Tab-separated table of C-alpha atoms in Angstrom:
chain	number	residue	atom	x	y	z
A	1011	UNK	CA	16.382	-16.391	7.281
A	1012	UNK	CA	14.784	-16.942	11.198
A	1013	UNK	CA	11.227	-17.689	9.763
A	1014	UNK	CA	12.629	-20.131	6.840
A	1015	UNK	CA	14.728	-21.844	9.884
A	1016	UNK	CA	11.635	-21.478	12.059
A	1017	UNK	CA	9.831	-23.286	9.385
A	1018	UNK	CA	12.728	-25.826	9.076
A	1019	UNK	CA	12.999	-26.741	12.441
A	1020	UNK	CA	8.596	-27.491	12.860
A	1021	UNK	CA	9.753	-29.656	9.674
A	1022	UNK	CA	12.727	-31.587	11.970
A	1023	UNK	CA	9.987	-31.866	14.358
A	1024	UNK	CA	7.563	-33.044	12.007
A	1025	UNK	CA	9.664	-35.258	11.079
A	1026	UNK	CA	10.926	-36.796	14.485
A	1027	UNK	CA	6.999	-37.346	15.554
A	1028	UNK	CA	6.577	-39.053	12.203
A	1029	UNK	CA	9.173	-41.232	13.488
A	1030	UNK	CA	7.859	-41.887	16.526
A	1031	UNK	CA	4.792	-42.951	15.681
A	1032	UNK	CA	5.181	-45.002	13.117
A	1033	UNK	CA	3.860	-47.759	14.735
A	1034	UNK	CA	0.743	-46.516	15.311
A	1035	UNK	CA	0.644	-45.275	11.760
A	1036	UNK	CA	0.588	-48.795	10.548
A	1037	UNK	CA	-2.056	-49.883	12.915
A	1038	UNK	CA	-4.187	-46.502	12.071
A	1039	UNK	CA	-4.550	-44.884	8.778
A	1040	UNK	CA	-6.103	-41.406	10.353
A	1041	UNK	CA	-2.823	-40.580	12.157
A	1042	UNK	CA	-0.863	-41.373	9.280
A	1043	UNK	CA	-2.935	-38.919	7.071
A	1044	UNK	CA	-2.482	-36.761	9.615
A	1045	UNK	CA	0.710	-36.926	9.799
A	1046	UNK	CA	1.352	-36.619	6.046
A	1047	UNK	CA	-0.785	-33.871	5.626
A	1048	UNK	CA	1.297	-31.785	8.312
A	1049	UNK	CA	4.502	-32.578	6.391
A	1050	UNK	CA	2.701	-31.397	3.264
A	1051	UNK	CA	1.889	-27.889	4.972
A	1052	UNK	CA	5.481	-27.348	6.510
A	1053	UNK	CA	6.739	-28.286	3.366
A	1054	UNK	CA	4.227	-25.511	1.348
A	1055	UNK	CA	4.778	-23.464	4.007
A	1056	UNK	CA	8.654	-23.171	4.009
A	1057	UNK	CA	8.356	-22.754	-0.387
A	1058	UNK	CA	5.996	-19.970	0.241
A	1059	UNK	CA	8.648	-18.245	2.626
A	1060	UNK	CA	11.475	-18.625	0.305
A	1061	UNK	CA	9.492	-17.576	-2.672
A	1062	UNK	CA	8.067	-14.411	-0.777
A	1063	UNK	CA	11.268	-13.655	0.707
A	1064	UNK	CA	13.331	-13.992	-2.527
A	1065	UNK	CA	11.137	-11.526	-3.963
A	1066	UNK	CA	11.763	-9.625	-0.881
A	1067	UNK	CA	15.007	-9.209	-1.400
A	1068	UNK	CA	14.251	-7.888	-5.500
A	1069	UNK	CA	11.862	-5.213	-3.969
A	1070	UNK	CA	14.043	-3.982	-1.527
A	1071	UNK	CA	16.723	-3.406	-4.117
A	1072	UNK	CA	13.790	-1.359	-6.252
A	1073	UNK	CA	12.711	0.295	-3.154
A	1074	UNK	CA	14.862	0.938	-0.902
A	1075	UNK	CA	12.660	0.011	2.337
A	1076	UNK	CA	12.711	-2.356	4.904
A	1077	UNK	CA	12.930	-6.522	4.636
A	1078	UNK	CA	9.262	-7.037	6.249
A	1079	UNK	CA	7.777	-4.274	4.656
A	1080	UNK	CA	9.261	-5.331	1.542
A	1081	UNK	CA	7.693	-9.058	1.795
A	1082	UNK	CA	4.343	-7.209	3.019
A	1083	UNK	CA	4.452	-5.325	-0.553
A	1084	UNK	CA	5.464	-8.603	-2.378
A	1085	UNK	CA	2.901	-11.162	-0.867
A	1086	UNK	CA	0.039	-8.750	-1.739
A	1087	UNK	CA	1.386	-7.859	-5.128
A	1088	UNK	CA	1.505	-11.983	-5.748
A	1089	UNK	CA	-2.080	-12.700	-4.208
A	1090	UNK	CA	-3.145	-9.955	-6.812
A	1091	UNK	CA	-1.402	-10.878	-9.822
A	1092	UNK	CA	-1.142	-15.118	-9.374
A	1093	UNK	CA	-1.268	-15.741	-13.221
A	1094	UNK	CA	1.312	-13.114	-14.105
A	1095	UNK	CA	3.269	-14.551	-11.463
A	1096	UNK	CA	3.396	-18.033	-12.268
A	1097	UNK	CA	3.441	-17.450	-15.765
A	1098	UNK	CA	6.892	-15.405	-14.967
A	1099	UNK	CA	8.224	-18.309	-13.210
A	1100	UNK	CA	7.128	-20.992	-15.977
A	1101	UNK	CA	9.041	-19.126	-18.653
A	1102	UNK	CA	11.982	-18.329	-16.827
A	1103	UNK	CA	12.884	-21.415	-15.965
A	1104	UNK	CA	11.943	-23.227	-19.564
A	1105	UNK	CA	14.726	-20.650	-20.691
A	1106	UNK	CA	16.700	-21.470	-17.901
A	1107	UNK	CA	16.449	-25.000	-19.076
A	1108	UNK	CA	17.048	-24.581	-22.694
A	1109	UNK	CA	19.749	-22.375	-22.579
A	1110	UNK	CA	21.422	-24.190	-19.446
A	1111	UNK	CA	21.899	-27.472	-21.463
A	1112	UNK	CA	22.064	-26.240	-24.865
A	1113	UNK	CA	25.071	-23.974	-24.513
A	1114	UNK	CA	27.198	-26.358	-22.580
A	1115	UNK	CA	26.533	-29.326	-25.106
A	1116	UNK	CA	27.207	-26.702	-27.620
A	1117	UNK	CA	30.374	-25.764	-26.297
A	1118	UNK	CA	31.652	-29.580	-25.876
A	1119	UNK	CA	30.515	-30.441	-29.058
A	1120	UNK	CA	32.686	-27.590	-30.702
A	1121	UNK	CA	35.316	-28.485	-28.404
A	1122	UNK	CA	35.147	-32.083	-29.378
A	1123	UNK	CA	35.211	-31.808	-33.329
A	1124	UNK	CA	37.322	-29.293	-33.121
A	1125	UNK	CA	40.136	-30.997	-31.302
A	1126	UNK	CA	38.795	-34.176	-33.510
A	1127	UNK	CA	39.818	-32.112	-36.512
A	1128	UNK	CA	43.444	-31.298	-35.381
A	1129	UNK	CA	45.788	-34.178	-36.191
A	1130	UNK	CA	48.291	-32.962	-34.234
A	1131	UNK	CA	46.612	-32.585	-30.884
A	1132	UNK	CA	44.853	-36.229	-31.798
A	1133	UNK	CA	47.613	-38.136	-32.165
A	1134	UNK	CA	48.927	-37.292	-28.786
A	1135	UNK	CA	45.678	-36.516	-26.675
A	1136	UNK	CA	42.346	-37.989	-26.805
A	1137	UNK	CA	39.598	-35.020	-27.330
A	1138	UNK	CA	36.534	-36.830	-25.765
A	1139	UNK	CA	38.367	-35.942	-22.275
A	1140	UNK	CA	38.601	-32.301	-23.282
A	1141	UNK	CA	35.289	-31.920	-24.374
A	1142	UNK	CA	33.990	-33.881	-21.186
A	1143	UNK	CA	35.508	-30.585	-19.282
A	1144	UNK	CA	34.426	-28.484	-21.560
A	1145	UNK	CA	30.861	-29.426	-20.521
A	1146	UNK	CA	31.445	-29.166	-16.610
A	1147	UNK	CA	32.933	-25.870	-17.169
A	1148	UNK	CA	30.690	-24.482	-18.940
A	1149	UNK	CA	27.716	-26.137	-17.071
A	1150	UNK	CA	29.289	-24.122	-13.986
A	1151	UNK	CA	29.486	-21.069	-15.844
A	1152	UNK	CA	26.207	-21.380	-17.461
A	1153	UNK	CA	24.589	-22.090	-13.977
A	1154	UNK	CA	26.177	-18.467	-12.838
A	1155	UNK	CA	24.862	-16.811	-15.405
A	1156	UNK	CA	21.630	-18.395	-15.552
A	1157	UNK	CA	21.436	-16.875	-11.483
A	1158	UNK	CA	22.232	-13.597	-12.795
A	1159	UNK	CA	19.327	-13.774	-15.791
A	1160	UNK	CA	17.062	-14.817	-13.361
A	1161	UNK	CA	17.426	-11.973	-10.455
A	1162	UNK	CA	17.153	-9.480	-14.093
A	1163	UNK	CA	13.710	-11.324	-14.991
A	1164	UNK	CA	12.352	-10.860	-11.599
A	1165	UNK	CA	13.157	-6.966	-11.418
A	1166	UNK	CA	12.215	-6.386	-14.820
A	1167	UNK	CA	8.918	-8.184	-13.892
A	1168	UNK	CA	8.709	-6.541	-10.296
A	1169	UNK	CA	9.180	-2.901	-11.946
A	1170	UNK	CA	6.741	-3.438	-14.735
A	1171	UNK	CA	3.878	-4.646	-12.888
A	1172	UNK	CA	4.960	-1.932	-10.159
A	1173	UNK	CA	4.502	0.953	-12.392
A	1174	UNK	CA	1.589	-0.290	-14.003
A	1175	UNK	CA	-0.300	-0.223	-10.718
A	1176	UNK	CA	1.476	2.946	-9.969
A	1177	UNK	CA	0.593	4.982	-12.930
A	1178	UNK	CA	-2.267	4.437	-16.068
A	1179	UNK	CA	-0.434	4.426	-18.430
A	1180	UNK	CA	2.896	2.816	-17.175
A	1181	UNK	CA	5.047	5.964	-17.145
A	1182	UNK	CA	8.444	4.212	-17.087
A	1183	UNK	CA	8.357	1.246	-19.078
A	1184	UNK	CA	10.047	1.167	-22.300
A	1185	UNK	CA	8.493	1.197	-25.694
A	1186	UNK	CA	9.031	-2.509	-26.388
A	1187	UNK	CA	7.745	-3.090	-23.162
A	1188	UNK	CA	4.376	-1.503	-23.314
A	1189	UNK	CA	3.757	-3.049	-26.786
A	1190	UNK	CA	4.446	-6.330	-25.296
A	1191	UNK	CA	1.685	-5.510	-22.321
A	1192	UNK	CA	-0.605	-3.852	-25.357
A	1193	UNK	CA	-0.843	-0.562	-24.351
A	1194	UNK	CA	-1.712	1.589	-27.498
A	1195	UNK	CA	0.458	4.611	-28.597
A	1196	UNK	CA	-1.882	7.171	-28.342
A	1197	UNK	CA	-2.865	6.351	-24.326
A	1198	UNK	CA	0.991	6.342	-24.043
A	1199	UNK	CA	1.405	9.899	-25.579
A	1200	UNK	CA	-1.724	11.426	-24.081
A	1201	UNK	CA	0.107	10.091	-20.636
A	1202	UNK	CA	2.830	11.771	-21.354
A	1203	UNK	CA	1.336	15.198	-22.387
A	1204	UNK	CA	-0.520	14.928	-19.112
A	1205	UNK	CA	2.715	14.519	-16.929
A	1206	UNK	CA	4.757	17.270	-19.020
A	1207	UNK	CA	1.514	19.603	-18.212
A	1208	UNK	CA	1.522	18.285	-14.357
């Protein structure tokens, strides 16, 4: 939390030069370039900090180590697996998306015909308001849950690649798992001879 505030604060004073000089940037194009380019880096800069220590926080909860030394492990394990990594984050939040807005329309749409359905609650209420909190409620809900699928992605994706650099075979991932990564039956029960032997 001091570095991302560290980082935040060289962005407040990024931003107070930029409007200082913003005079000068209209007269010269270099400084405001400059000028841009710096907000550009903070702004990288403080995304790369949350990211890393986000993922901090996952590792230390495998772990069981230190903060630092847990955003040590994580920033190497990213710069050696980018693809994996941003393919992790594509998918997660496409779900996120999809199943974010789907299952609150869902659930005001159910809401709403439902209601629409039953004379009795229609001649005295109108449904469309029902339905309309429906949809906030379950947006809210949805949104906590979606928090909690996300922290299980990013272990589940932490541990895998963890154990696969760890051990060759991956010795604890499950079945469905190591199909998915395409590891082949027999490597995965000549592994296991090996560690029963060991």
């Amino acid at each position: 939390a001091a570095i991302i505030a560290i980082v935040q604060l060289l962005q407040l004073i990024m931003g107070l030069i930029d409007y200082a000089t913003k005079d000068q940037q209209k007269k010269n194009y270099l400084i405001k370039l400059v000028v841009k380019c710096a907000h550009c880096c903070l702004y990288c800069l403080r995304k790369t900090v949350e990211f890393i220590a986000y993922y901090g926080f996952v590792f230390v909860a495998i772990e069981g180590v230190n903060f630092c030394r847990a955003c040590k492990h994580v920033f190497f394990f990213t710069i050696k697996n980018p693809a994996q990594t941003l393919i992790n984050q594509m998918v997660q939040k496409l779900l996120g998306m999809l199943i974010g807005f789907t299952t609150p329309a869902l659930c005001a749409l159910v809401c709403f015909y439902y209601l629409e359905n039953d004379e009795e609650y229609k001649s005295e209420y109108e449904p469309l308001y029902v339905a309309i909190v429906v949809l906030i409620a379950s947006f809210i809900v949805m949104d906590a849950v979606l928090i909690v699928f996300s922290v299980a992605v990013d272990t589940i994706y932490l541990c895998a690649f963890k154990d696969m650099e760890e051990n060759n075979p991956p010795k604890y991932m499950s079945n469905d798992l190591r199909k998915g990564f395409g590891f082949d039956e027999a490597q995965v029960e000549a592994s296991a001879a090996k560690y029963s032997r060991g």
